[in-house]
Amino acid sequence: VPDAMGPHMAIVTGLLSLPLTYFMSNDGFYFGVVPVLAEAGAAHGVSPLEIARASLAGQALHMSSPLVPAVYVLVGMA
């Protein structure tokens, strides 16, 4: 991570969470990607709590993901 982007890791995490939670499962993102981003943020002085809060931004888009079975049920009922 470039030093200039280090203090902005929470914003970067929030922006990355939108496409990543759409194309990945929640477990893969929160147990695989977020710990790596939290470690990178901690190296630049960003709290892991801020990274965790920013990672929740993608949940609004996740429900429209093709990985969510409820979408398939609704399409099948239409």
mmCIF file of C-alpha atoms in Angstrom:
data_model
loop_
_atom_site.group_PDB
_atom_site.id
_atom_site.type_symbol
_atom_site.label_atom_id
_atom_site.label_comp_id
_atom_site.label_asym_id
_atom_site.label_seq_id
_atom_site.Cartn_x
_atom_site.Cartn_y
_atom_site.Cartn_z
ATOM 1 C CA VAL A 1 0.000 0.000 0.000
ATOM 2 C CA PRO A 2 1.505 3.371 -0.924
ATOM 3 C CA ASP A 3 2.230 5.630 2.037
ATOM 4 C CA ALA A 4 -0.095 8.308 0.664
ATOM 5 C CA MET A 5 -3.035 5.857 0.655
ATOM 6 C CA GLY A 6 -2.296 4.407 4.110
ATOM 7 C CA PRO A 7 -4.378 6.859 6.154
ATOM 8 C CA HIS A 8 -7.282 6.339 3.745
ATOM 9 C CA MET A 9 -7.493 2.545 4.143
ATOM 10 C CA ALA A 10 -10.983 2.745 5.662
ATOM 11 C CA ILE A 11 -12.293 4.557 2.572
ATOM 12 C CA VAL A 12 -10.514 2.092 0.285
ATOM 13 C CA THR A 13 -12.024 -0.804 2.250
ATOM 14 C CA GLY A 14 -15.500 0.677 1.941
ATOM 15 C CA LEU A 15 -15.109 1.094 -1.816
ATOM 16 C CA LEU A 16 -13.663 -2.398 -2.237
ATOM 17 C CA SER A 17 -16.445 -3.970 -0.189
ATOM 18 C CA LEU A 18 -19.079 -3.020 -2.773
ATOM 19 C CA PRO A 19 -17.864 -5.192 -5.671
ATOM 20 C CA LEU A 20 -16.185 -7.831 -3.504
ATOM 21 C CA THR A 21 -19.264 -8.671 -1.432
ATOM 22 C CA TYR A 22 -21.293 -8.804 -4.642
ATOM 23 C CA PHE A 23 -19.043 -11.395 -6.287
ATOM 24 C CA MET A 24 -17.822 -13.254 -3.180
ATOM 25 C CA SER A 25 -19.547 -14.998 -0.327
ATOM 26 C CA ASN A 26 -19.730 -13.150 2.978
ATOM 27 C CA ASP A 27 -17.494 -15.722 4.657
ATOM 28 C CA GLY A 28 -14.810 -15.375 2.011
ATOM 29 C CA PHE A 29 -14.800 -11.600 2.285
ATOM 30 C CA TYR A 30 -15.045 -11.169 6.058
ATOM 31 C CA PHE A 31 -12.739 -14.044 7.048
ATOM 32 C CA GLY A 32 -10.314 -13.815 4.120
ATOM 33 C CA VAL A 33 -10.068 -10.269 2.764
ATOM 34 C CA VAL A 34 -10.952 -8.038 5.723
ATOM 35 C CA PRO A 35 -8.186 -9.389 8.031
ATOM 36 C CA VAL A 36 -5.606 -8.640 5.330
ATOM 37 C CA LEU A 37 -6.978 -5.120 4.877
ATOM 38 C CA ALA A 38 -7.052 -4.633 8.666
ATOM 39 C CA GLU A 39 -3.376 -5.613 8.950
ATOM 40 C CA ALA A 40 -2.456 -3.273 6.107
ATOM 41 C CA GLY A 41 -4.435 -0.480 7.744
ATOM 42 C CA ALA A 42 -2.864 -1.124 11.148
ATOM 43 C CA ALA A 43 0.579 -0.718 9.579
ATOM 44 C CA HIS A 44 -0.492 2.800 8.566
ATOM 45 C CA GLY A 45 -2.180 3.727 11.847
ATOM 46 C CA VAL A 46 -5.785 2.931 10.902
ATOM 47 C CA SER A 47 -7.766 1.092 13.571
ATOM 48 C CA PRO A 48 -9.052 -2.395 12.683
ATOM 49 C CA LEU A 49 -12.429 -1.221 14.017
ATOM 50 C CA GLU A 50 -12.554 1.459 11.310
ATOM 51 C CA ILE A 51 -11.751 -1.167 8.672
ATOM 52 C CA ALA A 52 -14.505 -3.424 10.039
ATOM 53 C CA ARG A 53 -17.063 -0.618 9.949
ATOM 54 C CA ALA A 54 -16.089 0.353 6.416
ATOM 55 C CA SER A 55 -16.354 -3.251 5.233
ATOM 56 C CA LEU A 56 -20.065 -3.259 6.105
ATOM 57 C CA ALA A 57 -20.784 -0.740 3.336
ATOM 58 C CA GLY A 58 -21.054 -3.546 0.782
ATOM 59 C CA GLN A 59 -23.916 -5.326 2.538
ATOM 60 C CA ALA A 60 -26.514 -3.155 0.831
ATOM 61 C CA LEU A 61 -25.408 -4.453 -2.567
ATOM 62 C CA HIS A 62 -24.836 -8.051 -1.473
ATOM 63 C CA MET A 63 -28.528 -8.950 -1.399
ATOM 64 C CA SER A 64 -28.778 -8.406 -5.159
ATOM 65 C CA SER A 65 -25.860 -10.766 -5.747
ATOM 66 C CA PRO A 66 -26.475 -13.954 -7.732
ATOM 67 C CA LEU A 67 -24.910 -15.791 -4.804
ATOM 68 C CA VAL A 68 -27.989 -15.111 -2.671
ATOM 69 C CA PRO A 69 -30.578 -17.902 -3.088
ATOM 70 C CA ALA A 70 -33.525 -15.597 -2.332
ATOM 71 C CA VAL A 71 -33.005 -13.937 -5.705
ATOM 72 C CA TYR A 72 -33.405 -17.289 -7.438
ATOM 73 C CA VAL A 73 -36.577 -18.052 -5.479
ATOM 74 C CA LEU A 74 -38.129 -14.711 -6.440
ATOM 75 C CA VAL A 75 -37.203 -15.153 -10.100
ATOM 76 C CA GLY A 76 -38.671 -18.647 -10.064
ATOM 77 C CA MET A 77 -41.946 -17.360 -8.629
ATOM 78 C CA ALA A 78 -42.300 -14.613 -11.251
#
